[in-house]
Amino acid sequence: APAVERSQDVLLLLLAGAVGMVRHHWFVRARGEAFDSLGVWGQVGEYIRTEFVRPLSRGSGHGEVSLLGVAIGALLACAFPLASDLVWGPVIAAGAVCAAVAASRISGSSGLAIGASLALLVAHGTFWFVCLFEPLGYRESAASLGLLLVAAAFARVVARGEPWGRRLAGLGVYLAGADLALAAYVLFEPASSLLPGVAWLCLSLVALEVAQRATARDAAALLLLGYGYLLCFGAAYLLVGLQSAAYLGPLPARMWIEAFALACLAYWWRCPPAGALSGLPSWTRVQPYFLEASLLLLAVAVSVGCDAIWRPAAWGALALVLPIASGLPAADRLRFWALVFFWASGLDLMAVTSLVETPSPLWYDQPATAGLAAIALQVGFIVREHPRLELSGLGFPVELTWLDRLSQRVARHRTLWIYTPIFACVAVFLYWRFDKALLTLLWASEAFVVFALAALLRENHFRRLALVALAACLVRLVLYDLEQSGTLMRGLVFLGVGVLMLGMNSIYARFRSRFE
């Protein structure tokens, strides 16, 4: 039977590998890391060693690389695809790899360390493919991945020697981390497509904590594994999480996952480095960006989970909340990102809420209600942040220093960059959202609010802007409203504009000193 023939082939390959390891050990002990072949083949081997293999040792002084050691690993690796569908295939692969790693440690052979690395890679590739694409049961998949994890961990613990033994140990760390990532997918995905992403987030935290307590040799590998887990979660979130309609309790399961992901990213950002982790370039260059990663995830969550009419209000609420956390160390640039959310609130108010239609009869589900709530939040942001809107020296990472220059330019020209665009967005919202007969009164009301802000914030630019807007309203009142509106509506508009003008006059008389 084919299975019996494959079993015989696997057995012969393993026996040949075992004999080769014994013979190689004798050659290493007797002759050092030399090519253990004779005659013409010995001369060919010597040429290959001199021209190609010796440079790989990079003058390390730890001996030459033997072709026989590499060939033994290749011989063992050939057995793994043949054993992939055998019941004991994972056991055979893990045992053979561990034997090769132990033999490379005992003999101190760099060539056998390379062969063991090759065997370890082929074993993982073979049985990863089986776990992903073959119809294995839960126990079979768990057993295969567990044995691969044992082999990778054994390589990390046992492998020694420079340079190839050290590289074999490092390879064991990476493959063990990849085994855990694959196990999270293979074991949890049948239960729910959302669970692997949560498992990868947990693994990223585990990798971070272990990296802080690991040696310098392992800290970099563990940190990269943590980044890899986060990238896996990001892919799962984009491909699966955003499309999920599952609920967990009263809220969508996606919202729970987003909250947990934000907590994990915030932990990565605020985590104080310890041990060898603090000196790694991969930490010092990447870790500051977890603030931006958290805000990006938050923006995606709001965009997907919030109704279109309420998104401007959500952006405005974020703009109000973020400056509160800007007092944390290394969090100064939150003030700039709060301003970005403030801009997003105005643009979304103008581009979406102004035009969207909702058939709901509920007052709180109307675009006009949501838009007015967003405007109130925008006014609240201006009132609170204008006196203390400090945008210089925010401490952006090196690659984002151009944002530091942009924020300083915004701070020098606040009216042009911040307030005028928002006032214009509100005016467009009022134009598209409300009846044209009330438009003059609504625009005059906006001018009144801007004038009141001028008195409150001691900002003379607001006063001039409000007066220009009021003059435009008066022109429209005379040229348009007198002809288009009915008698009752015309009277209401005239009365309302007159009351607003009297109110502006009272404000100016009461707070005249603030305008000088």
Short mmCIF file of C-alpha atoms in Angstrom, two decimals:
data_model
loop_
_atom_site.label_atom_id
_atom_site.label_comp_id
_atom_site.label_asym_id
_atom_site.label_seq_id
_atom_site.Cartn_x
_atom_site.Cartn_y
_atom_site.Cartn_z
CA ALA A 1 0.00 0.00 0.00
CA PRO A 2 1.25 3.58 -0.61
CA ALA A 3 1.05 4.38 3.12
CA VAL A 4 3.23 1.34 3.91
CA GLU A 5 5.75 2.33 1.25
CA ARG A 6 5.91 5.87 2.58
CA SER A 7 6.41 4.53 6.09
CA GLN A 8 9.33 2.45 4.87
CA ASP A 9 10.83 5.43 3.05
CA VAL A 10 10.47 7.59 6.14
CA LEU A 11 12.11 4.93 8.29
CA LEU A 12 15.03 4.56 5.88
CA LEU A 13 15.57 8.32 5.73
CA LEU A 14 15.51 8.61 9.51
CA LEU A 15 17.93 5.71 9.92
CA ALA A 16 20.22 7.23 7.33
CA GLY A 17 20.07 10.52 9.19
CA ALA A 18 20.87 8.84 12.50
CA VAL A 19 23.87 7.02 10.98
CA GLY A 20 24.98 10.26 9.38
CA MET A 21 24.85 12.11 12.71
CA VAL A 22 27.01 9.43 14.38
CA ARG A 23 29.51 9.47 11.54
CA HIS A 24 29.53 13.25 11.44
CA HIS A 25 30.18 13.43 15.16
CA TRP A 26 33.24 11.21 14.72
CA PHE A 27 34.56 13.36 11.88
CA VAL A 28 34.05 16.55 13.86
CA ARG A 29 35.85 15.18 16.88
CA ALA A 30 38.63 13.62 14.84
CA ARG A 31 39.22 16.20 12.13
CA GLY A 32 37.32 19.34 13.11
CA GLU A 33 34.79 21.02 10.83
CA ALA A 34 36.23 19.60 7.59
CA PHE A 35 34.59 17.95 4.61
CA ASP A 36 34.49 14.26 5.38
CA SER A 37 34.65 12.88 1.82
CA LEU A 38 37.49 11.38 -0.20
CA GLY A 39 38.97 11.42 -3.67
CA VAL A 40 37.52 13.62 -6.36
CA TRP A 41 34.46 14.43 -4.30
CA GLY A 42 36.76 15.60 -1.53
CA GLN A 43 38.41 18.02 -3.92
CA VAL A 44 35.04 19.29 -5.12
CA GLY A 45 33.94 19.68 -1.52
CA GLU A 46 37.10 21.55 -0.66
CA TYR A 47 36.51 23.96 -3.54
CA ILE A 48 32.90 24.59 -2.44
CA ARG A 49 34.06 25.05 1.13
CA THR A 50 36.76 27.52 0.16
CA GLU A 51 34.71 29.57 -2.30
CA PHE A 52 31.24 29.54 -0.81
CA VAL A 53 30.95 28.12 2.69
CA ARG A 54 33.98 29.68 4.34
CA PRO A 55 32.65 33.25 3.78
CA LEU A 56 29.49 32.24 5.64
CA SER A 57 31.56 31.72 8.76
CA ARG A 58 32.65 35.38 8.48
CA GLY A 59 35.93 34.67 10.18
CA SER A 60 34.18 33.82 13.43
CA GLY A 61 36.91 31.42 14.54
CA HIS A 62 34.36 28.79 15.50
CA GLY A 63 35.32 26.26 12.84
CA GLU A 64 34.36 25.58 9.26
CA VAL A 65 31.00 24.40 8.00
CA SER A 66 30.72 20.76 7.01
CA LEU A 67 28.64 19.75 4.02
CA LEU A 68 27.81 16.45 5.68
CA GLY A 69 26.13 18.24 8.60
CA VAL A 70 23.99 20.27 6.19
CA ALA A 71 23.18 17.13 4.18
CA ILE A 72 22.02 15.29 7.29
CA GLY A 73 19.49 18.02 7.99
CA ALA A 74 18.34 17.92 4.37
CA LEU A 75 17.98 14.14 4.59
CA LEU A 76 15.78 14.43 7.66
CA ALA A 77 13.76 17.20 6.03
CA CYS A 78 12.97 14.93 3.07
CA ALA A 79 11.23 12.54 5.45
CA PHE A 80 8.74 15.08 6.79
CA PRO A 81 6.57 15.58 3.65
CA LEU A 82 6.39 11.80 3.27
CA ALA A 83 5.20 11.49 6.87
CA SER A 84 2.71 14.35 6.67
CA ASP A 85 -0.36 12.11 6.41
CA LEU A 86 0.88 9.43 8.80
CA VAL A 87 -0.59 9.19 12.29
CA TRP A 88 2.81 9.55 13.92
CA GLY A 89 4.07 12.12 11.42
CA PRO A 90 4.24 15.08 13.87
CA VAL A 91 5.92 12.89 16.48
CA ILE A 92 8.49 11.72 13.94
CA ALA A 93 9.20 15.25 12.77
CA ALA A 94 9.53 16.70 16.27
CA GLY A 95 11.72 13.83 17.43
CA ALA A 96 14.01 14.02 14.41
CA VAL A 97 14.43 17.77 14.76
CA CYS A 98 15.18 17.53 18.46
CA ALA A 99 17.73 14.79 17.75
CA ALA A 100 19.47 16.94 15.14
CA VAL A 101 19.52 19.95 17.47
CA ALA A 102 20.94 17.85 20.32
CA ALA A 103 23.56 16.34 18.01
CA SER A 104 24.64 19.80 16.83
CA ARG A 105 25.02 20.86 20.47
CA ILE A 106 26.99 17.75 21.49
CA SER A 107 29.34 17.83 18.52
CA GLY A 108 29.57 21.60 18.33
CA SER A 109 29.05 21.33 14.57
CA SER A 110 28.07 24.45 12.68
CA GLY A 111 27.19 22.35 9.64
CA LEU A 112 24.78 20.22 11.62
CA ALA A 113 23.31 23.39 13.17
CA ILE A 114 22.53 24.58 9.64
CA GLY A 115 21.03 21.17 8.82
CA ALA A 116 18.93 21.23 11.98
CA SER A 117 17.67 24.70 11.04
CA LEU A 118 16.66 23.39 7.63
CA ALA A 119 14.89 20.40 9.18
CA LEU A 120 13.11 22.65 11.68
CA LEU A 121 11.86 24.93 8.90
CA VAL A 122 10.66 22.07 6.68
CA ALA A 123 8.91 20.38 9.61
CA HIS A 124 7.02 23.54 10.43
CA GLY A 125 6.13 24.31 6.84
CA THR A 126 4.90 20.77 6.23
CA PHE A 127 2.63 20.48 9.23
CA TRP A 128 1.46 24.08 9.08
CA PHE A 129 0.15 23.25 5.63
CA VAL A 130 -1.51 20.11 6.97
CA CYS A 131 -3.17 21.99 9.84
CA LEU A 132 -4.48 24.71 7.55
CA PHE A 133 -5.61 22.77 4.51
CA GLU A 134 -6.18 19.17 5.58
CA PRO A 135 -9.38 18.09 7.35
CA LEU A 136 -7.82 17.35 10.73
CA GLY A 137 -9.76 17.15 13.95
CA TYR A 138 -9.35 19.49 16.87
CA ARG A 139 -7.14 17.11 18.81
CA GLU A 140 -4.96 16.25 15.84
CA SER A 141 -4.33 19.93 15.05
CA ALA A 142 -3.60 20.73 18.68
CA ALA A 143 -1.21 17.77 18.95
CA SER A 144 0.65 18.70 15.75
CA LEU A 145 1.08 22.33 16.72
CA GLY A 146 2.02 21.38 20.27
CA LEU A 147 4.79 19.07 19.01
CA LEU A 148 6.07 21.74 16.65
CA LEU A 149 6.10 24.18 19.55
CA VAL A 150 8.10 21.69 21.63
CA ALA A 151 10.64 21.26 18.83
CA ALA A 152 11.04 25.03 18.38
CA ALA A 153 11.38 25.57 22.15
CA PHE A 154 13.91 22.73 22.33
CA ALA A 155 15.98 24.43 19.64
CA ARG A 156 15.91 27.68 21.58
CA VAL A 157 17.00 26.06 24.85
CA VAL A 158 19.55 23.52 23.60
CA ALA A 159 21.22 25.10 20.55
CA ARG A 160 24.59 26.70 21.27
CA GLY A 161 27.65 27.82 19.37
CA GLU A 162 28.62 30.70 17.13
CA PRO A 163 27.37 31.75 14.71
CA TRP A 164 25.01 29.04 13.48
CA GLY A 165 23.99 27.60 16.82
CA ARG A 166 22.94 31.05 17.95
CA ARG A 167 20.96 31.50 14.76
CA LEU A 168 19.27 28.15 15.26
CA ALA A 169 18.22 29.23 18.76
CA GLY A 170 16.84 32.51 17.38
CA LEU A 171 14.96 30.61 14.69
CA GLY A 172 13.40 28.51 17.44
CA VAL A 173 12.04 31.66 19.11
CA TYR A 174 10.43 32.93 15.90
CA LEU A 175 8.95 29.57 14.97
CA ALA A 176 7.58 29.04 18.48
CA GLY A 177 5.85 32.41 18.24
CA ALA A 178 4.48 31.52 14.81
CA ASP A 179 3.21 28.19 16.20
CA LEU A 180 1.24 30.06 18.85
CA ALA A 181 -0.20 32.44 16.26
CA LEU A 182 -1.29 29.58 14.04
CA ALA A 183 -2.69 27.68 17.01
CA ALA A 184 -4.82 30.71 17.89
CA TYR A 185 -6.35 30.57 14.42
CA VAL A 186 -6.70 26.81 13.97
CA LEU A 187 -8.10 26.12 17.43
CA PHE A 188 -10.38 29.15 17.91
CA GLU A 189 -11.67 29.88 14.42
CA PRO A 190 -14.07 26.90 14.33
CA ALA A 191 -15.80 28.27 17.44
CA SER A 192 -16.01 31.86 16.21
CA SER A 193 -14.24 33.81 13.50
CA LEU A 194 -13.81 36.68 15.98
CA LEU A 195 -11.85 34.70 18.57
CA PRO A 196 -8.47 34.44 16.74
CA GLY A 197 -8.13 38.23 16.71
CA VAL A 198 -8.73 38.40 20.46
CA ALA A 199 -6.21 35.59 21.01
CA TRP A 200 -3.60 37.45 18.94
CA LEU A 201 -4.11 40.55 21.07
CA CYS A 202 -3.51 38.49 24.20
CA LEU A 203 -0.41 36.93 22.66
CA SER A 204 0.95 40.38 21.87
CA LEU A 205 0.70 41.34 25.54
CA VAL A 206 2.38 38.09 26.56
CA ALA A 207 5.21 38.72 24.09
CA LEU A 208 5.68 42.24 25.45
CA GLU A 209 5.81 41.09 29.06
CA VAL A 210 8.22 38.24 28.32
CA ALA A 211 10.43 40.57 26.24
CA GLN A 212 10.83 42.86 29.23
CA ARG A 213 12.24 39.97 31.25
CA ALA A 214 14.22 38.23 28.50
CA THR A 215 17.87 38.42 27.62
CA ALA A 216 19.09 40.87 25.00
CA ARG A 217 19.28 38.02 22.49
CA ASP A 218 15.61 37.13 22.81
CA ALA A 219 14.07 40.53 23.55
CA ALA A 220 14.30 41.72 19.93
CA ALA A 221 12.73 38.51 18.59
CA LEU A 222 9.92 38.61 21.14
CA LEU A 223 9.24 42.25 20.38
CA LEU A 224 8.96 41.51 16.66
CA LEU A 225 6.63 38.64 17.46
CA GLY A 226 4.47 41.03 19.47
CA TYR A 227 4.31 43.38 16.50
CA GLY A 228 3.41 40.41 14.29
CA TYR A 229 0.53 39.44 16.56
CA LEU A 230 -0.80 42.98 16.38
CA LEU A 231 -0.60 42.92 12.59
CA CYS A 232 -2.49 39.63 12.58
CA PHE A 233 -5.20 41.24 14.70
CA GLY A 234 -5.33 44.22 12.35
CA ALA A 235 -5.86 41.94 9.35
CA ALA A 236 -8.52 39.94 11.21
CA TYR A 237 -10.28 43.12 12.31
CA LEU A 238 -10.40 44.54 8.78
CA LEU A 239 -11.40 41.30 7.07
CA VAL A 240 -13.72 39.78 9.69
CA GLY A 241 -14.41 42.04 12.64
CA LEU A 242 -15.78 45.01 10.70
CA GLN A 243 -18.20 42.79 8.79
CA SER A 244 -19.45 40.87 11.82
CA ALA A 245 -23.06 41.32 12.89
CA ALA A 246 -22.77 39.17 16.02
CA TYR A 247 -23.91 40.52 19.38
CA LEU A 248 -22.49 39.88 22.82
CA GLY A 249 -25.04 41.05 25.33
CA PRO A 250 -26.64 44.39 24.47
CA LEU A 251 -23.75 45.53 22.23
CA PRO A 252 -22.23 44.19 19.01
CA ALA A 253 -19.30 41.85 19.61
CA ARG A 254 -17.22 44.12 17.38
CA MET A 255 -17.50 46.94 19.93
CA TRP A 256 -16.21 44.73 22.75
CA ILE A 257 -13.27 43.70 20.60
CA GLU A 258 -12.54 47.31 19.69
CA ALA A 259 -12.56 48.32 23.35
CA PHE A 260 -10.17 45.50 24.24
CA ALA A 261 -7.92 46.37 21.30
CA LEU A 262 -7.79 50.01 22.37
CA ALA A 263 -6.82 48.92 25.88
CA CYS A 264 -4.05 46.70 24.47
CA LEU A 265 -2.67 49.45 22.22
CA ALA A 266 -2.78 51.92 25.09
CA TYR A 267 -0.85 49.43 27.22
CA TRP A 268 1.79 49.08 24.51
CA TRP A 269 2.04 52.87 24.33
CA ARG A 270 2.24 53.48 28.09
CA CYS A 271 4.32 50.41 28.96
CA PRO A 272 7.63 51.49 30.56
CA PRO A 273 10.47 49.49 28.95
CA ALA A 274 12.61 47.37 31.21
CA GLY A 275 15.84 45.44 30.79
CA ALA A 276 17.19 44.98 27.28
CA LEU A 277 13.94 46.20 25.76
CA SER A 278 14.67 49.88 26.42
CA GLY A 279 17.76 49.89 24.22
CA LEU A 280 16.30 48.16 21.18
CA PRO A 281 15.88 50.34 18.05
CA SER A 282 12.74 48.38 17.16
CA TRP A 283 11.25 49.61 20.45
CA THR A 284 12.39 53.23 20.45
CA ARG A 285 11.35 53.76 16.83
CA VAL A 286 7.99 51.96 16.87
CA GLN A 287 6.60 52.36 20.39
CA PRO A 288 5.70 56.11 20.11
CA TYR A 289 3.42 55.32 17.16
CA PHE A 290 1.08 53.26 19.31
CA LEU A 291 -0.64 56.54 20.21
CA GLU A 292 -1.45 57.15 16.55
CA ALA A 293 -2.42 53.49 16.12
CA SER A 294 -4.89 53.78 18.99
CA LEU A 295 -6.43 56.93 17.53
CA LEU A 296 -6.67 55.30 14.10
CA LEU A 297 -8.51 52.31 15.54
CA LEU A 298 -10.79 54.68 17.45
CA ALA A 299 -11.55 56.63 14.27
CA VAL A 300 -12.35 53.44 12.34
CA ALA A 301 -14.59 52.23 15.17
CA VAL A 302 -16.53 55.50 15.20
CA SER A 303 -16.82 55.60 11.41
CA VAL A 304 -18.22 52.07 11.24
CA GLY A 305 -20.22 51.87 14.44
CA CYS A 306 -21.82 55.30 14.58
CA ASP A 307 -24.81 56.37 12.52
CA ALA A 308 -23.92 58.82 9.78
CA ILE A 309 -26.00 61.63 11.28
CA TRP A 310 -24.30 61.30 14.65
CA ARG A 311 -20.70 61.03 13.46
CA PRO A 312 -20.10 64.82 13.61
CA ALA A 313 -21.24 64.79 17.23
CA ALA A 314 -18.96 61.82 17.94
CA TRP A 315 -15.95 63.62 16.41
CA GLY A 316 -16.82 66.71 18.44
CA ALA A 317 -17.01 64.67 21.64
CA LEU A 318 -13.59 63.14 20.93
CA ALA A 319 -12.18 66.61 20.30
CA LEU A 320 -13.43 67.63 23.75
CA VAL A 321 -12.14 64.52 25.53
CA LEU A 322 -8.66 64.08 24.04
CA PRO A 323 -7.10 67.27 25.46
CA ILE A 324 -7.92 66.00 28.96
CA ALA A 325 -5.38 63.18 28.46
CA SER A 326 -2.76 65.46 26.89
CA GLY A 327 -1.26 66.09 30.32
CA LEU A 328 0.13 62.54 30.39
CA PRO A 329 3.85 62.13 29.61
CA ALA A 330 4.55 61.99 25.87
CA ALA A 331 0.88 62.77 25.18
CA ASP A 332 1.18 66.43 24.22
CA ARG A 333 0.40 65.70 20.60
CA LEU A 334 -3.10 64.62 21.62
CA ARG A 335 -3.95 68.33 21.45
CA PHE A 336 -3.17 68.29 17.73
CA TRP A 337 -5.19 65.14 17.12
CA ALA A 338 -8.09 66.68 19.04
CA LEU A 339 -7.96 69.52 16.55
CA VAL A 340 -8.04 66.98 13.70
CA PHE A 341 -11.20 65.43 15.15
CA PHE A 342 -12.62 68.97 15.47
CA TRP A 343 -12.01 69.50 11.76
CA ALA A 344 -13.56 66.11 11.00
CA SER A 345 -16.66 67.12 12.93
CA GLY A 346 -17.13 70.22 10.82
CA LEU A 347 -16.45 68.48 7.50
CA ASP A 348 -18.73 65.56 8.32
CA LEU A 349 -21.44 67.98 9.41
CA MET A 350 -21.23 69.79 6.09
CA ALA A 351 -20.76 66.83 3.74
CA VAL A 352 -22.98 64.14 5.29
CA THR A 353 -25.42 65.38 7.90
CA SER A 354 -26.43 68.29 5.69
CA LEU A 355 -27.74 66.01 2.96
CA VAL A 356 -28.66 62.67 4.51
CA GLU A 357 -32.31 61.80 4.83
CA THR A 358 -33.80 59.61 7.57
CA PRO A 359 -37.46 58.50 7.59
CA SER A 360 -37.54 58.07 11.36
CA PRO A 361 -40.29 60.04 13.12
CA LEU A 362 -38.25 60.18 16.37
CA TRP A 363 -36.93 63.64 17.16
CA TYR A 364 -33.58 62.32 18.40
CA ASP A 365 -33.04 60.42 15.15
CA GLN A 366 -33.28 63.48 12.94
CA PRO A 367 -30.28 65.00 11.14
CA ALA A 368 -31.21 68.46 12.39
CA THR A 369 -31.06 67.31 16.02
CA ALA A 370 -27.75 65.53 15.52
CA GLY A 371 -26.32 68.50 13.65
CA LEU A 372 -27.27 70.96 16.37
CA ALA A 373 -25.68 68.65 18.97
CA ALA A 374 -22.47 68.61 16.91
CA ILE A 375 -22.51 72.40 16.67
CA ALA A 376 -22.91 72.66 20.44
CA LEU A 377 -19.89 70.39 20.93
CA GLN A 378 -17.86 72.43 18.46
CA VAL A 379 -18.70 75.62 20.32
CA GLY A 380 -17.74 73.92 23.57
CA PHE A 381 -14.37 72.96 22.08
CA ILE A 382 -13.72 76.55 20.97
CA VAL A 383 -14.67 77.97 24.36
CA ARG A 384 -12.52 75.53 26.32
CA GLU A 385 -9.48 75.21 24.09
CA HIS A 386 -9.05 78.67 22.63
CA PRO A 387 -7.37 80.20 25.71
CA ARG A 388 -4.92 77.28 26.04
CA LEU A 389 -4.50 75.99 22.50
CA GLU A 390 -0.72 75.48 22.64
CA LEU A 391 0.48 73.59 19.58
CA SER A 392 4.24 74.07 19.69
CA GLY A 393 6.74 71.44 20.80
CA LEU A 394 4.26 68.57 20.80
CA GLY A 395 6.98 65.92 20.52
CA PHE A 396 6.02 64.12 17.33
CA PRO A 397 8.21 61.17 16.32
CA VAL A 398 10.99 61.81 13.84
CA GLU A 399 8.98 60.67 10.82
CA LEU A 400 6.11 63.03 11.77
CA THR A 401 8.06 66.21 12.43
CA TRP A 402 6.24 67.81 9.49
CA LEU A 403 3.11 67.68 11.65
CA ASP A 404 4.97 69.68 14.28
CA ARG A 405 5.62 72.41 11.72
CA LEU A 406 2.00 72.28 10.59
CA SER A 407 0.71 72.60 14.15
CA GLN A 408 2.90 75.64 14.76
CA ARG A 409 1.54 77.28 11.60
CA VAL A 410 -2.01 76.54 12.74
CA ALA A 411 -1.27 78.08 16.14
CA ARG A 412 -0.01 81.30 14.51
CA HIS A 413 -3.11 81.64 12.30
CA ARG A 414 -5.93 80.19 14.36
CA THR A 415 -8.73 82.15 12.74
CA LEU A 416 -7.74 81.08 9.23
CA TRP A 417 -7.06 77.43 10.04
CA ILE A 418 -9.51 76.60 12.82
CA TYR A 419 -12.46 78.91 13.30
CA THR A 420 -13.34 80.29 9.88
CA PRO A 421 -13.58 76.81 8.26
CA ILE A 422 -15.83 75.55 11.07
CA PHE A 423 -18.11 78.59 10.86
CA ALA A 424 -18.34 78.05 7.10
CA CYS A 425 -19.22 74.37 7.58
CA VAL A 426 -22.00 75.30 9.99
CA ALA A 427 -23.34 77.87 7.53
CA VAL A 428 -23.43 75.24 4.76
CA PHE A 429 -25.19 72.80 7.11
CA LEU A 430 -27.85 75.38 7.89
CA TYR A 431 -28.28 76.11 4.18
CA TRP A 432 -28.89 72.49 3.17
CA ARG A 433 -30.73 71.26 6.23
CA PHE A 434 -33.40 73.90 6.96
CA ASP A 435 -36.11 75.66 5.05
CA LYS A 436 -34.89 78.59 2.96
CA ALA A 437 -37.48 80.86 4.51
CA LEU A 438 -35.69 80.51 7.87
CA LEU A 439 -32.18 80.68 6.46
CA THR A 440 -31.60 84.39 7.09
CA LEU A 441 -32.69 84.03 10.70
CA LEU A 442 -30.49 80.97 11.19
CA TRP A 443 -27.43 82.63 9.71
CA ALA A 444 -28.06 85.69 11.85
CA SER A 445 -28.24 83.38 14.87
CA GLU A 446 -24.85 81.93 13.92
CA ALA A 447 -23.47 85.47 13.64
CA PHE A 448 -24.86 86.20 17.10
CA VAL A 449 -23.10 83.13 18.56
CA VAL A 450 -19.81 84.16 16.93
CA PHE A 451 -20.22 87.67 18.33
CA ALA A 452 -20.86 86.24 21.80
CA LEU A 453 -17.71 84.12 21.46
CA ALA A 454 -15.79 87.26 20.60
CA ALA A 455 -16.83 88.82 23.92
CA LEU A 456 -16.25 85.64 25.89
CA LEU A 457 -12.81 84.84 24.42
CA ARG A 458 -11.66 88.45 23.90
CA GLU A 459 -11.11 87.64 20.21
CA ASN A 460 -11.65 90.70 18.01
CA HIS A 461 -11.46 88.64 14.83
CA PHE A 462 -14.69 86.97 15.82
CA ARG A 463 -16.40 90.31 16.16
CA ARG A 464 -15.40 91.39 12.66
CA LEU A 465 -16.42 88.04 11.24
CA ALA A 466 -19.82 88.24 12.97
CA LEU A 467 -20.44 91.75 11.68
CA VAL A 468 -19.61 90.73 8.11
CA ALA A 469 -21.97 87.77 8.40
CA LEU A 470 -24.72 89.97 9.86
CA ALA A 471 -24.32 92.48 7.02
CA ALA A 472 -24.72 89.63 4.52
CA CYS A 473 -27.87 88.55 6.34
CA LEU A 474 -29.33 92.04 6.12
CA VAL A 475 -28.63 92.18 2.39
CA ARG A 476 -30.35 88.82 1.94
CA LEU A 477 -33.24 89.97 4.12
CA VAL A 478 -33.89 92.95 1.85
CA LEU A 479 -33.22 91.37 -1.53
CA TYR A 480 -34.62 87.87 -1.00
CA ASP A 481 -36.85 87.45 2.02
CA LEU A 482 -39.06 90.43 1.23
CA GLU A 483 -40.03 88.81 -2.08
CA GLN A 484 -40.06 85.07 -1.23
CA SER A 485 -41.51 84.76 2.26
CA GLY A 486 -45.13 84.93 3.32
CA THR A 487 -46.36 87.77 5.51
CA LEU A 488 -46.20 85.80 8.76
CA MET A 489 -42.82 84.24 8.00
CA ARG A 490 -41.45 87.59 6.84
CA GLY A 491 -42.53 89.18 10.09
CA LEU A 492 -40.96 86.42 12.17
CA VAL A 493 -37.66 86.71 10.29
CA PHE A 494 -37.56 90.49 10.61
CA LEU A 495 -38.44 90.29 14.31
CA GLY A 496 -35.88 87.58 14.97
CA VAL A 497 -33.06 89.39 13.17
CA GLY A 498 -33.94 92.61 14.98
CA VAL A 499 -33.85 90.89 18.37
CA LEU A 500 -30.47 89.34 17.52
CA MET A 501 -29.09 92.74 16.51
CA LEU A 502 -30.30 94.24 19.77
CA GLY A 503 -28.68 91.39 21.62
CA MET A 504 -25.36 91.98 19.85
CA ASN A 505 -25.58 95.66 20.68
CA SER A 506 -26.22 94.83 24.35
CA ILE A 507 -23.22 92.51 24.40
CA TYR A 508 -21.01 95.17 22.86
CA ALA A 509 -22.18 97.79 25.34
CA ARG A 510 -21.71 95.43 28.29
CA PHE A 511 -18.28 94.07 27.27
CA ARG A 512 -16.93 96.92 25.20
CA SER A 513 -13.56 96.80 26.92
CA ARG A 514 -12.99 93.28 25.69
CA PHE A 515 -13.18 94.40 22.08
CA GLU A 516 -10.55 97.11 22.44
#
